[in-house]
Coordinates of C-alpha atoms and ligand atoms in Angstrom, one line a residue:
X206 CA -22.2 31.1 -6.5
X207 CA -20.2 31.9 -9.7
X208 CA -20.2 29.7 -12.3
X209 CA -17.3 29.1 -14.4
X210 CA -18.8 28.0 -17.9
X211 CA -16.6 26.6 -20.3
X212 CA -17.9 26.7 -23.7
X213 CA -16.4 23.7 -25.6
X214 CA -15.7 20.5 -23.4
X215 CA -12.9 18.9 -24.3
X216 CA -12.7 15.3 -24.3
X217 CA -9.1 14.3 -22.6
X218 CA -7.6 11.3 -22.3
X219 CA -4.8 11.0 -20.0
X220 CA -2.0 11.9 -21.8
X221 CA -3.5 15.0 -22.9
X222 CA -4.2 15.9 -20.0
X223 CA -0.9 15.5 -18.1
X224 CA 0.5 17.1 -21.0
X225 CA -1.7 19.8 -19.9
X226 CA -0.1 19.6 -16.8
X227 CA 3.8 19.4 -17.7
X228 CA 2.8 22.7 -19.1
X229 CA 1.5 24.5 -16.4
X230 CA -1.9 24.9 -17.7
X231 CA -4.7 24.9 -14.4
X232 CA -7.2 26.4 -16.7
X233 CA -9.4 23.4 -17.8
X234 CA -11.7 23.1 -14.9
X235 CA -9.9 24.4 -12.6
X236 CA -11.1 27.6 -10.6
X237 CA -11.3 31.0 -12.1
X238 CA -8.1 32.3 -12.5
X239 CA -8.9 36.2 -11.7
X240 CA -8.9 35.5 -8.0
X241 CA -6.5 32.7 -7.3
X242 CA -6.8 32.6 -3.6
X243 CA -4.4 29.9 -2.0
X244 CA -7.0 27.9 -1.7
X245 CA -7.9 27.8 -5.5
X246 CA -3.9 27.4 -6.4
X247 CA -3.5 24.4 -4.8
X248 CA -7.1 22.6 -5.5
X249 CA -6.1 20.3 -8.4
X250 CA -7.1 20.4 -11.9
X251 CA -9.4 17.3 -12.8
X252 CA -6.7 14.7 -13.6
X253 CA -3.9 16.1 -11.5
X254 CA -4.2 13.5 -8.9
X255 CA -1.9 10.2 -7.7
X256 CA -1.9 7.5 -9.2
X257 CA -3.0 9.3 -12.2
X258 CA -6.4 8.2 -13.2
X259 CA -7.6 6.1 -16.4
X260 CA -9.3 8.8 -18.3
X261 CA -10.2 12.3 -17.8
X262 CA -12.9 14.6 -19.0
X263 CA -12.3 18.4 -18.3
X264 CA -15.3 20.4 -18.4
X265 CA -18.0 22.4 -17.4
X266 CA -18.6 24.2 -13.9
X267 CA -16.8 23.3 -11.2
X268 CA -18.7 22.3 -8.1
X269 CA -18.2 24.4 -4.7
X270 CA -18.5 22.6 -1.1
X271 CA -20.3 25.2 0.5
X272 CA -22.2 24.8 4.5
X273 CA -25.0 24.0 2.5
X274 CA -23.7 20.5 1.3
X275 CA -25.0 17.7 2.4
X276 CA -23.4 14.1 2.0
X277 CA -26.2 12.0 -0.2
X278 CA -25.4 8.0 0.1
X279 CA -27.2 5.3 -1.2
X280 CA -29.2 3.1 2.2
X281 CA -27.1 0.9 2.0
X282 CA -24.6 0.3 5.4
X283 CA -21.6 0.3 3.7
X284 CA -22.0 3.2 1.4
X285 CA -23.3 4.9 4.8
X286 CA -19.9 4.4 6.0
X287 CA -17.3 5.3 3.2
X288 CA -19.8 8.7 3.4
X289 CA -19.1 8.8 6.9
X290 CA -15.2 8.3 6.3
X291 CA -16.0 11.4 3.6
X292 CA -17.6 13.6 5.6
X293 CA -15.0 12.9 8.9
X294 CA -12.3 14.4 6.3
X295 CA -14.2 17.5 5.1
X296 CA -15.8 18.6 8.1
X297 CA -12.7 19.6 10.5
X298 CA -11.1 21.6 7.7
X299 CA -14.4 23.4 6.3
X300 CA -16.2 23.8 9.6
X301 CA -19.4 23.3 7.6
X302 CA -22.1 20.2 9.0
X303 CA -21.9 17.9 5.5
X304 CA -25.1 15.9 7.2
X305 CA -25.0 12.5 5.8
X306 CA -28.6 11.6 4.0
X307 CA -30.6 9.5 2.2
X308 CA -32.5 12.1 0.3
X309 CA -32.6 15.0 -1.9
X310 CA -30.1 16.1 -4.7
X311 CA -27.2 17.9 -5.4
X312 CA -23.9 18.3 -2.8
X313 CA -21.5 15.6 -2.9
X314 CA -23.3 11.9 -3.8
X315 CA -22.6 8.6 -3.0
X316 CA -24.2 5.7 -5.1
X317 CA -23.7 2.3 -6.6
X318 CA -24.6 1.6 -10.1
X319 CA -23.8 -0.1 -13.0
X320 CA -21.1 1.0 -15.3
X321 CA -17.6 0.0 -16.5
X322 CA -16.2 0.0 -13.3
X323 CA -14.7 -3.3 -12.5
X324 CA -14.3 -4.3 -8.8
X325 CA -12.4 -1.2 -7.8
X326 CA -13.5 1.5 -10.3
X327 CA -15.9 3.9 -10.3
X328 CA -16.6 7.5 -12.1
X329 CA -16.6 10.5 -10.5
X330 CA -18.8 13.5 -12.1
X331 CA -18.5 17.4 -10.9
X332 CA -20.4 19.7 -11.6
X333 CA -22.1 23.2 -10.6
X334 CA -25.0 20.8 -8.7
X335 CA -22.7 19.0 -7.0
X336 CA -20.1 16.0 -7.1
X337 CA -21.5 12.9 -8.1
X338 CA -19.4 9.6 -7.5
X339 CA -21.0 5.8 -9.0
X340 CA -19.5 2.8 -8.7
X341 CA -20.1 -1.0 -8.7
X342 CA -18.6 -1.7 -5.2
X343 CA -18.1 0.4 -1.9
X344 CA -14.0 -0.4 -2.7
X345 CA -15.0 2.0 -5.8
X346 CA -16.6 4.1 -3.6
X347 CA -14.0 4.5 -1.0
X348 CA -11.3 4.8 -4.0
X349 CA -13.1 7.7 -5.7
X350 CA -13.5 9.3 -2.3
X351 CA -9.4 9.6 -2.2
X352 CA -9.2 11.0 -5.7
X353 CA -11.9 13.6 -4.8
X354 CA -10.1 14.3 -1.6
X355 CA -7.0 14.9 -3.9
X356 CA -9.2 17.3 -5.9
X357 CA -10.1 19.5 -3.1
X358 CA -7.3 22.0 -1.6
X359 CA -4.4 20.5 0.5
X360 CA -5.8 22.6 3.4
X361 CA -8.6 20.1 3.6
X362 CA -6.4 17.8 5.4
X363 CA -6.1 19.9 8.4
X364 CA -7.9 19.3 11.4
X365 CA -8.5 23.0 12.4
X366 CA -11.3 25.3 10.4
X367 CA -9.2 26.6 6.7
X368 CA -10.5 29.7 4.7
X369 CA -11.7 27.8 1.6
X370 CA -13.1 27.8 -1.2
X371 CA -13.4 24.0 -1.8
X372 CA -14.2 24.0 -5.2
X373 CA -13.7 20.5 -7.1
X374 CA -12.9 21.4 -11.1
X375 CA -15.4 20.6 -13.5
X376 CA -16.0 17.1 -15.6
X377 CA -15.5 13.6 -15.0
X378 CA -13.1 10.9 -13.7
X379 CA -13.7 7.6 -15.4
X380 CA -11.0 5.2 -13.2
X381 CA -9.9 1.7 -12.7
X382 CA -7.0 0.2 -11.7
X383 CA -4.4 -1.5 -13.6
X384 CA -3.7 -4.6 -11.1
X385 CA -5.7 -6.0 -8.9
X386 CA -2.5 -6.1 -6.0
X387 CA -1.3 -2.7 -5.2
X388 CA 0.4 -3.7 -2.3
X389 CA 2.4 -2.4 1.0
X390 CA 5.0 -4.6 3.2
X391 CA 5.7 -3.1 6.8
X392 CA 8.1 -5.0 9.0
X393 CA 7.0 -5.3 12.3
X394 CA 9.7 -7.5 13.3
X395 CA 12.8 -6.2 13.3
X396 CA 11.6 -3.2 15.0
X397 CA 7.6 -3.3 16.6
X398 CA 5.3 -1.1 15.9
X399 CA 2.1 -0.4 18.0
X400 CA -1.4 -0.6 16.2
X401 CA -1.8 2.7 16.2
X402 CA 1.4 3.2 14.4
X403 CA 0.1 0.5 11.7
X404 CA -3.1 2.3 11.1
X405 CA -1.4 5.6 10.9
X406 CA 0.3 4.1 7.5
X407 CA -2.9 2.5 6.5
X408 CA -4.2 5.6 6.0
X409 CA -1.5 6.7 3.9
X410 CA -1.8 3.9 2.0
X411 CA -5.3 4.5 1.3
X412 CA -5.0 7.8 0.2
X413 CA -3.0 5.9 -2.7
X414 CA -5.2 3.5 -3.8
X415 CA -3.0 0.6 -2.1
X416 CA -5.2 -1.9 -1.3
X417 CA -3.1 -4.7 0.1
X418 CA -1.2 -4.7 3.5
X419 CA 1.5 -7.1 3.9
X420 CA 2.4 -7.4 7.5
X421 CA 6.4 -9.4 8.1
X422 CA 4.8 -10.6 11.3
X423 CA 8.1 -12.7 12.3
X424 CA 11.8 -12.7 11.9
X425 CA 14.9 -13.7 13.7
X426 CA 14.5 -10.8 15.9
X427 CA 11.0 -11.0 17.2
X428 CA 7.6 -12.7 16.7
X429 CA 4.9 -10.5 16.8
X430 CA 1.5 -12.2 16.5
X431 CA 0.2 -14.3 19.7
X432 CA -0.4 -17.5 18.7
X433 CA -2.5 -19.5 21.9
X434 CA -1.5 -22.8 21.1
X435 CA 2.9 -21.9 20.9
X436 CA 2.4 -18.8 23.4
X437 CA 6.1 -18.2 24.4
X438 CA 6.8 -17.2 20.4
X439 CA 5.1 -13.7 21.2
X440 CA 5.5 -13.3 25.2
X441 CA 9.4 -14.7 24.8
X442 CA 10.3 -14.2 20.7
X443 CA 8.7 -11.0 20.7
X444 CA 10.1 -9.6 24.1
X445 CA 13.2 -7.7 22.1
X446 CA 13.6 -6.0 18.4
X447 CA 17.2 -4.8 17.0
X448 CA 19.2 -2.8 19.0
X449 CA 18.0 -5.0 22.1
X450 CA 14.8 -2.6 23.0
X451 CA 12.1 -3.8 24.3
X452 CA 10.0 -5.3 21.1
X453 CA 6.4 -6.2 21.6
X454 CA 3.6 -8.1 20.3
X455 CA 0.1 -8.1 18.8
X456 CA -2.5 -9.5 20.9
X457 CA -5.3 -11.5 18.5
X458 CA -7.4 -8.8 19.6
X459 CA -5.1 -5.7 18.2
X460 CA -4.3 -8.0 15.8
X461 CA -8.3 -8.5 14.8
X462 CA -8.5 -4.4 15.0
X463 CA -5.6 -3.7 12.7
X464 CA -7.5 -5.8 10.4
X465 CA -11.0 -3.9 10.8
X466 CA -9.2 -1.1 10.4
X467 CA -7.8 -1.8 7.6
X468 CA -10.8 -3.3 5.9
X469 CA -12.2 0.1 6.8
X470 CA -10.3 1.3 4.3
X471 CA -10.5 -1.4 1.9
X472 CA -7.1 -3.0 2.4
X473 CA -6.7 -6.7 2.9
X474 CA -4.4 -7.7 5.3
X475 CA -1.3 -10.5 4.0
X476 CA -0.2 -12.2 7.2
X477 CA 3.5 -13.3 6.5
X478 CA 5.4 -15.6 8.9
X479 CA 8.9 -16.1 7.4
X480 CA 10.3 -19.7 6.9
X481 CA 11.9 -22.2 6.9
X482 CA 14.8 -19.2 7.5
X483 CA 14.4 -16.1 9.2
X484 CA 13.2 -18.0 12.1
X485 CA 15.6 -16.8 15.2
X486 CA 12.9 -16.2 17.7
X487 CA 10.7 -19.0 17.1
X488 CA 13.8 -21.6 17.7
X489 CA 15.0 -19.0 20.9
X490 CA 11.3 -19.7 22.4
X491 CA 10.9 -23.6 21.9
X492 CA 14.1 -25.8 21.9
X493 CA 12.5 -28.7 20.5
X494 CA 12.1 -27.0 17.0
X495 CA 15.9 -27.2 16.9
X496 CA 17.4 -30.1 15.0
X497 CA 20.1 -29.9 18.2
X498 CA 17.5 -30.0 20.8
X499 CA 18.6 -26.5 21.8
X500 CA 17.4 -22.8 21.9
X501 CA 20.0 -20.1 20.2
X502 CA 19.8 -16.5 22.5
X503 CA 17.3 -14.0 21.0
X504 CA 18.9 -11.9 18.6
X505 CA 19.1 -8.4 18.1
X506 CA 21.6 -7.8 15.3
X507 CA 20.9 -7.2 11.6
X508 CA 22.6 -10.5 9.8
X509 CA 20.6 -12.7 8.0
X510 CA 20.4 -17.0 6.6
X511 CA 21.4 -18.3 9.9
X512 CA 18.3 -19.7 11.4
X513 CA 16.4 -22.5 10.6
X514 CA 13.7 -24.3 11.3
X515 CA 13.9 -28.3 11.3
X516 CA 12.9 -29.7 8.2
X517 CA 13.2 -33.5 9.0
X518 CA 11.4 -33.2 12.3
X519 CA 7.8 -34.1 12.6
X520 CA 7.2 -31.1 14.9
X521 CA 8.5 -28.8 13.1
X522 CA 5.2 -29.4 10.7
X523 CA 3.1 -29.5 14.1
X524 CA 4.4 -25.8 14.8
X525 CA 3.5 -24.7 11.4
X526 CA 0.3 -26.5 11.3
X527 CA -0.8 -24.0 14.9
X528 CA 0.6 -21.1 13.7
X529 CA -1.2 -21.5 10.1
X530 CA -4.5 -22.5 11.5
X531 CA -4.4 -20.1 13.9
X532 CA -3.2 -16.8 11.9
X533 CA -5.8 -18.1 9.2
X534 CA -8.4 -18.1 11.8
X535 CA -7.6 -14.3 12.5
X536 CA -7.5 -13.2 8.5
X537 CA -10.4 -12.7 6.7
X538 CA -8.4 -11.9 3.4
X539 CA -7.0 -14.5 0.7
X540 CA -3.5 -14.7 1.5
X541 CA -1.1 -16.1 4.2
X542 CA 2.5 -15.4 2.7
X543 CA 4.7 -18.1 4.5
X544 CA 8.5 -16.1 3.5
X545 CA 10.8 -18.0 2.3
X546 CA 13.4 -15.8 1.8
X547 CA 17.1 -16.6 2.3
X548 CA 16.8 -20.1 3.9
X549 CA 20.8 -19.6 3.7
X550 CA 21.0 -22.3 6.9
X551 CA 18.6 -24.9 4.8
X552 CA 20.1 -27.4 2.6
X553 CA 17.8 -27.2 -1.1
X554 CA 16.4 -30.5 -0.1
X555 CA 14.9 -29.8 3.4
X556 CA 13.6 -26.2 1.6
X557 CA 11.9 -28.4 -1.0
X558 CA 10.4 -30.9 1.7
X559 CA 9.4 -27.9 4.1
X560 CA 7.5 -26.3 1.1
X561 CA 6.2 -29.4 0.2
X562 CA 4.8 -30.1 3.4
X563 CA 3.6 -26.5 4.7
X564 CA 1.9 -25.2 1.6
X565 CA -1.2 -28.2 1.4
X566 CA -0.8 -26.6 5.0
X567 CA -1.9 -23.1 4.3
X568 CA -4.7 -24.6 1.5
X569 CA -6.4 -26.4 4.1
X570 CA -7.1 -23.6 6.6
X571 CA -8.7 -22.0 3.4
X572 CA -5.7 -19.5 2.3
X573 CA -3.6 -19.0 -0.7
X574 CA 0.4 -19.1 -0.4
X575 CA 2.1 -16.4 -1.3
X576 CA 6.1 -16.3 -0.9
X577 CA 9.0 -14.5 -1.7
X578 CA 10.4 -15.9 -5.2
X579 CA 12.6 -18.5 -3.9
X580 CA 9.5 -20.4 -3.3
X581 CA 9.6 -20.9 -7.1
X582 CA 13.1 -22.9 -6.4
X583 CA 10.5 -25.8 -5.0
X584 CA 7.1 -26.5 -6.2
X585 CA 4.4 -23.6 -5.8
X586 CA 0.8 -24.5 -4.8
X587 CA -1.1 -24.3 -7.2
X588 CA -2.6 -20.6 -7.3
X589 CA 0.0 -19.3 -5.3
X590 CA 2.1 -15.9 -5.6
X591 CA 5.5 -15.2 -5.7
X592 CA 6.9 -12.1 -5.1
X593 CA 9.8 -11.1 -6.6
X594 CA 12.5 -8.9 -4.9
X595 CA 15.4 -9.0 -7.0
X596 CA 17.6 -6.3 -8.5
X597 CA 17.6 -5.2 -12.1
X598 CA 21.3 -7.4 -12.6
X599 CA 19.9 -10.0 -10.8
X600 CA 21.6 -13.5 -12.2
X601 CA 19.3 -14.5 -15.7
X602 CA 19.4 -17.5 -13.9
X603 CA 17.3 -16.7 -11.2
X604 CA 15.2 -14.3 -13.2
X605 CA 14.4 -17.5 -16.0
X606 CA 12.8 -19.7 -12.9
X607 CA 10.5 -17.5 -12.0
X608 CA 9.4 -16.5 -15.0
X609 CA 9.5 -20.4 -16.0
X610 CA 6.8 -20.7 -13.0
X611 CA 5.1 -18.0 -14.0
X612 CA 4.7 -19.7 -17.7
X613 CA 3.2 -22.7 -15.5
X614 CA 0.9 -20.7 -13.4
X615 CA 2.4 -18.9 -10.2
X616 CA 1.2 -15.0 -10.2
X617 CA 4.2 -12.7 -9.5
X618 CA 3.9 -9.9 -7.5
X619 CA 6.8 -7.6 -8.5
X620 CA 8.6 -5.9 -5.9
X621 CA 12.3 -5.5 -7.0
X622 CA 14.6 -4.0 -4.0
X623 CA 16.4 -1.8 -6.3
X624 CA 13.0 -0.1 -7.6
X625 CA 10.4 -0.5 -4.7
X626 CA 12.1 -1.5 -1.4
X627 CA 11.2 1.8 0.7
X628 CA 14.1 1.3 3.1
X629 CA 16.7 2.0 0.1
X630 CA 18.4 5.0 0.9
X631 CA 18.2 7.9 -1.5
X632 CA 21.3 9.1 -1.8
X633 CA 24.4 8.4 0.1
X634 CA 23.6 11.4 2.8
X635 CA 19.9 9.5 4.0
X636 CA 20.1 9.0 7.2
X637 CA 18.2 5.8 7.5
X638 CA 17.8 2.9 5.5
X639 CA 20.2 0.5 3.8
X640 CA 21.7 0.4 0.3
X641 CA 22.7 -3.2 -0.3
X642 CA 20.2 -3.0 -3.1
X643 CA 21.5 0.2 -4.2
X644 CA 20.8 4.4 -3.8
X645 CA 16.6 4.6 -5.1
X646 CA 16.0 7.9 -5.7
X647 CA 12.4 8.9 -6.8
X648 CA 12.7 8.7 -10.5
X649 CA 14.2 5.3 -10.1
X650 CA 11.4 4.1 -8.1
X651 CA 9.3 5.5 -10.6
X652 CA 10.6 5.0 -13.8
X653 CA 10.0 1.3 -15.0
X654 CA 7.2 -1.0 -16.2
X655 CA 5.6 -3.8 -13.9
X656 CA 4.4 -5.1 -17.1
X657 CA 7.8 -5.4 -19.0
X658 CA 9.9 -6.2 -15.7
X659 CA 10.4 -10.1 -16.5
X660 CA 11.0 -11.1 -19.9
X661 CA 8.6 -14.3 -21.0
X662 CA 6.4 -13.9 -18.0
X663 CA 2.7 -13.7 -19.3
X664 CA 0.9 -10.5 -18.6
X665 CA -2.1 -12.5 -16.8
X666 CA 1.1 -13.7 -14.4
X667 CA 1.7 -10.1 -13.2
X668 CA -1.0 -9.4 -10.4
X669 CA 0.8 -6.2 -9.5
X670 CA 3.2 -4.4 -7.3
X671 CA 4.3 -4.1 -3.5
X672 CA 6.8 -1.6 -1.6
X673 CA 8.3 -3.3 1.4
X674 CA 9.5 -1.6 4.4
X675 CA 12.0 -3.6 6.1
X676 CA 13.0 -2.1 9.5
X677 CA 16.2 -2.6 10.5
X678 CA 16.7 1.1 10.8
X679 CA 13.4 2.5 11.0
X680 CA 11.8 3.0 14.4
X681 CA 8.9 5.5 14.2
X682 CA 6.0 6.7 12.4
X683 CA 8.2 9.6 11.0
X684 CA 11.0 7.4 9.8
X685 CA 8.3 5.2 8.2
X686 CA 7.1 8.4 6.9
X687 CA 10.5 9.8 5.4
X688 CA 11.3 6.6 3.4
X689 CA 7.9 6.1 1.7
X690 CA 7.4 9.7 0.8
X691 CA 7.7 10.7 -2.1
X692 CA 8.3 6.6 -3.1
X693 CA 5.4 4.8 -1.9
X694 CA 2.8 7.4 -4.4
X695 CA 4.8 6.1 -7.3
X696 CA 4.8 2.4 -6.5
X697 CA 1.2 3.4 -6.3
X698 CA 0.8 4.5 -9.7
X699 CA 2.8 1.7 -11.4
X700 CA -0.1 -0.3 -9.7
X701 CA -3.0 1.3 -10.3
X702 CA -2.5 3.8 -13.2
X703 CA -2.8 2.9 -17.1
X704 CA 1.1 2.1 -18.4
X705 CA 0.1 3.9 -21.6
X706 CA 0.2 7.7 -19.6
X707 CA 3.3 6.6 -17.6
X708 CA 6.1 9.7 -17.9
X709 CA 8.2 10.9 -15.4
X710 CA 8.3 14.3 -16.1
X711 CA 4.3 14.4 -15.9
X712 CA 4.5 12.3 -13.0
X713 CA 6.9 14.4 -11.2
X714 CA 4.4 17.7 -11.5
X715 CA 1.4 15.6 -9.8
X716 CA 3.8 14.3 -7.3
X717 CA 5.1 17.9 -6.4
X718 CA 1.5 19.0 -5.9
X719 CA 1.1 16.1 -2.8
X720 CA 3.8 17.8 -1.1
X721 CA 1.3 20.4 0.5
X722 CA -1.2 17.5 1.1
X723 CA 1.6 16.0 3.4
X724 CA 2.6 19.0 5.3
X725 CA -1.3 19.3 6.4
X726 CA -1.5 15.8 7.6
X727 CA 1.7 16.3 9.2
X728 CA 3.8 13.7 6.8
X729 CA 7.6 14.3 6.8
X730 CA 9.1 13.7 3.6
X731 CA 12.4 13.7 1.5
X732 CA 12.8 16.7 -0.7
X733 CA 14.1 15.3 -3.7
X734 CA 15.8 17.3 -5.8
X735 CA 14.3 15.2 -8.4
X736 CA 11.1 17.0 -7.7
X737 CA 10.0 20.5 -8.7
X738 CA 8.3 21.1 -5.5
X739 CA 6.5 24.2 -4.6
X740 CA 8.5 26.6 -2.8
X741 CA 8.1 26.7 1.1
Ligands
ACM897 C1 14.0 -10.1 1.4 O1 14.3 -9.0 1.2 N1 14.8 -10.9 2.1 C2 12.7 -10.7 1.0

């Protein structure tokens, strides 16, 4: 094998080395430039990866994957498995055996150890021995998995035998994240999708680093989760979707998969079921959570704030007692986001008794609250989360109670529809999405601080970022696919990446390097002309 020796290592941190970047420069690390094969052109240099890592070390040989590598993990089940997930990636594309072992040295290693990792960090070392990845936690692990992936050549992706070389640039990848939530929403409501479907965007989520899967489970046009004990809210409320198609539901069972598979790849699952509003199909499949005694028609139109639930009657608190305890039952993760959201058809005071009622509710089936930032209009739970989907001109008034609940306690998650909500259109000419927020092209997706969003709100309030996909127009995998790409890697990176190396034009280079990444897993996406993309 040649060896590509570099005589003075440079120590990098991440500005420098985007810097490096924005100019061009593959050298540092990066395969020998005498022979760039396609393969070598588009194998990243250490660093150029989304999000963009903590802190970056170019250096030294780079490490070749050659059918000599062998997959080293720690014995340890878990480790086993994010090895396994490794190895399922790089094996179609290389053709080479990467056997998964306990023993020997050198190739591509997994291990936990001790270091300055955090719960989700880890380190990854290459070299010309091999590719050595440490951290704390299998999350780490799995995380440092999708930045070597990242490293490797966009061909790896493929599922047929590629040409090669997969050489991984020399030095080392010290990484952490900056928030704990790094966060996806997917509506399944207004237009179903199957579990494949859902698992098809968890794994483009994981390839980012997202880590938390919000699922809108109900709305006015469908319910979507089975719930035993209320069963005509899934086999009735989820029986239609907008546009009057058939709709669908998740049977506890898919429902229980989605959630292995997401824990697979080390997302949790956020269970929402929208109320007091938003709450169409629930009153369409039981009449006596009506304050009239009488179930609307199912509804397959887009308007919103004119459901309700019943806030004065007693079992109205019965209903969301079931459908708590139940759903709880189902999620092994923290959360259980109970909406919220434009409770247009509830007067202030039966909002502020509803919240008062259902959120000692969620607490005693063991979950925390989390609800979209009208719930700071009542009284949060203590612990709770609010997530904030405002606009940039949203009324100071507004803006000044959340961050006056933030000052007393409530985490924010920070998902403004004019920056992160994925079914924004573009431009005027996208063909899906809607634009009551506003046009969110890339760089405005992009370009603003989680951190310095909400004036007064402490930084220990800000637990990070979400992108929500609401569906009213979105109906398969490859619309879901158009609206988040290119957005959904930068909502990423405000998440997990350090706010001292955030820069557009940096940002944009790295982002134009995924596009061949895409095209190999088969991801369609808008070609922005934001975006110096490669040609092709
Ligand atoms: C929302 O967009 N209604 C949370």
């Amino acid at each position: 094998m040649r060896r590509h020796h570099r005589t003075t290592p440079r120590v990098t941190r991440l500005l420098g080395s985007l810097l490096l970047l924005a100019a061009g420069t593959f050298t540092l690390g990066a395969a020998p430039a005498e022979h760039p094969s396609a393969g070598q052109r588009d194998a990243a240099p250490l660093g150029g990866i989304v999000p963009a890592p903590a802190s970056v070390e170019p250096g030294g040989a780079p490490y070749r994957i050659t059918r000599d590598t062998a997959v080293r993990v720690d014995d340890n089940r878990e480790v086993r498995r994010v090895g396994a997930y490794l190895a399922g990636i790089l094996r179609p594309s290389t053709g080479y055996r990467l056997p998964l072992t306990t023993h020997g040295h050198g190739g591509i290693r997994l291990r936990l150890g001790k270091g300055p990792f955090g719960a989700e960090g880890y380190r990854l070392h290459s070299g010309a021995d091999g590719v050595t990845l440490t951290a704390r936690t299998p999350a780490g692990l799995f995380h440092g998995v999708q930045t070597l992936r990242q490293l490797l050549p966009a061909a790896v992706e493929r599922d047929s035998v590629q040409p090669g070389p997969w050489q991984v640039a020399g030095g080392t990848v010290q990484d952490a994240p900056r928030y704990p939530y790094r966060g996806a929403m997917l509506d399944v409501s207004r237009h179903f999708f199957t579990v494949r479907q859902v698992e098809r965007y968890i794994d483009e989520l994981a390839l980012y680093k997202i880590n938390e899967l919000h699922l809108h489970l109900s709305d006015d046009q469908g319910w979507r989760i089975a719930i035993d004990s209320w069963p005509r809210l899934a086999t009735y409320g989820g029986s239609t979707q907008v546009g009057g198609g058939p709709g669908g539901h998740y049977t506890k069972a898919d429902y229980r998969e989605i959630v292995r598979y997401a824990a697979s790849r080390y997302l949790e699952v956020v269970p929402e079921i929208d109320m007091p509003g938003h709450t169409n199909a629930a009153l369409a499949s039981y009449a006596e959570l009506n304050c009239n005694g009488t179930a609307p028609p199912l509804y397959t139109g887009t308007d919103v704030g004119f459901s309700s639930l019943c806030a004065p009657k007693p079992v109205t608190y019965d209903f969301a007692d079931d459908v708590i305890r139940e759903l709880a039952a189902l999620t092994p993760g923290r959360y259980l986001h109970i909406g919220g959201d434009e409770a247009h058809s509830t007067s202030h005071a039966d909002y502020v008794t509803f919240m008062d009622r259902v959120q000692p509710i969620v607490a005693r089936y063991g979950k925390t609250v989390v609800g979209w930032h009208q719930l700071t209009g009542a009284t949060p739970a203590k612990g709770a989360l609010a997530q904030y989907w405002g606009l940039d001109d949203t009324d100071p008034a507004e803006k000044a109670q959340v961050v006056k609940a933030a000052q007393h306690g409530t985490g924010l998650v920070l998902s403004p529809a004019d920056r992160l909500y994925l079914d924004m259109k573009y431009t005027e000419d996208t063909p899906l999405g809607q634009d009551w927020a506003g046009l969110v092209e890339v760089r405005r997706a992009y370009d603003w601080d989680p951190g310095h969003y909400l004036q007064g709100a402490p930084d220990s309030a800000i637990r990070g970022v979400e992108a929500p996909l609401w569906t009213e127009t979105i109906r398969t995998s490859a619309d879901i696919d158009f609206m988040a790409f290119p957005r959904l890697p930068g909502a990423a990176e405000l998440g997990w990446s350090p706010a001292a190396g955030h820069d557009w034009d940096a940002y944009k280079v790295r982002l134009a390097a995924q596009a061949p990444r895409w095209d190999a897993l088969g991801i369609g996406y808008y070609r922005s002309p934001q975006v110096p993309w490669p040609a092709g």
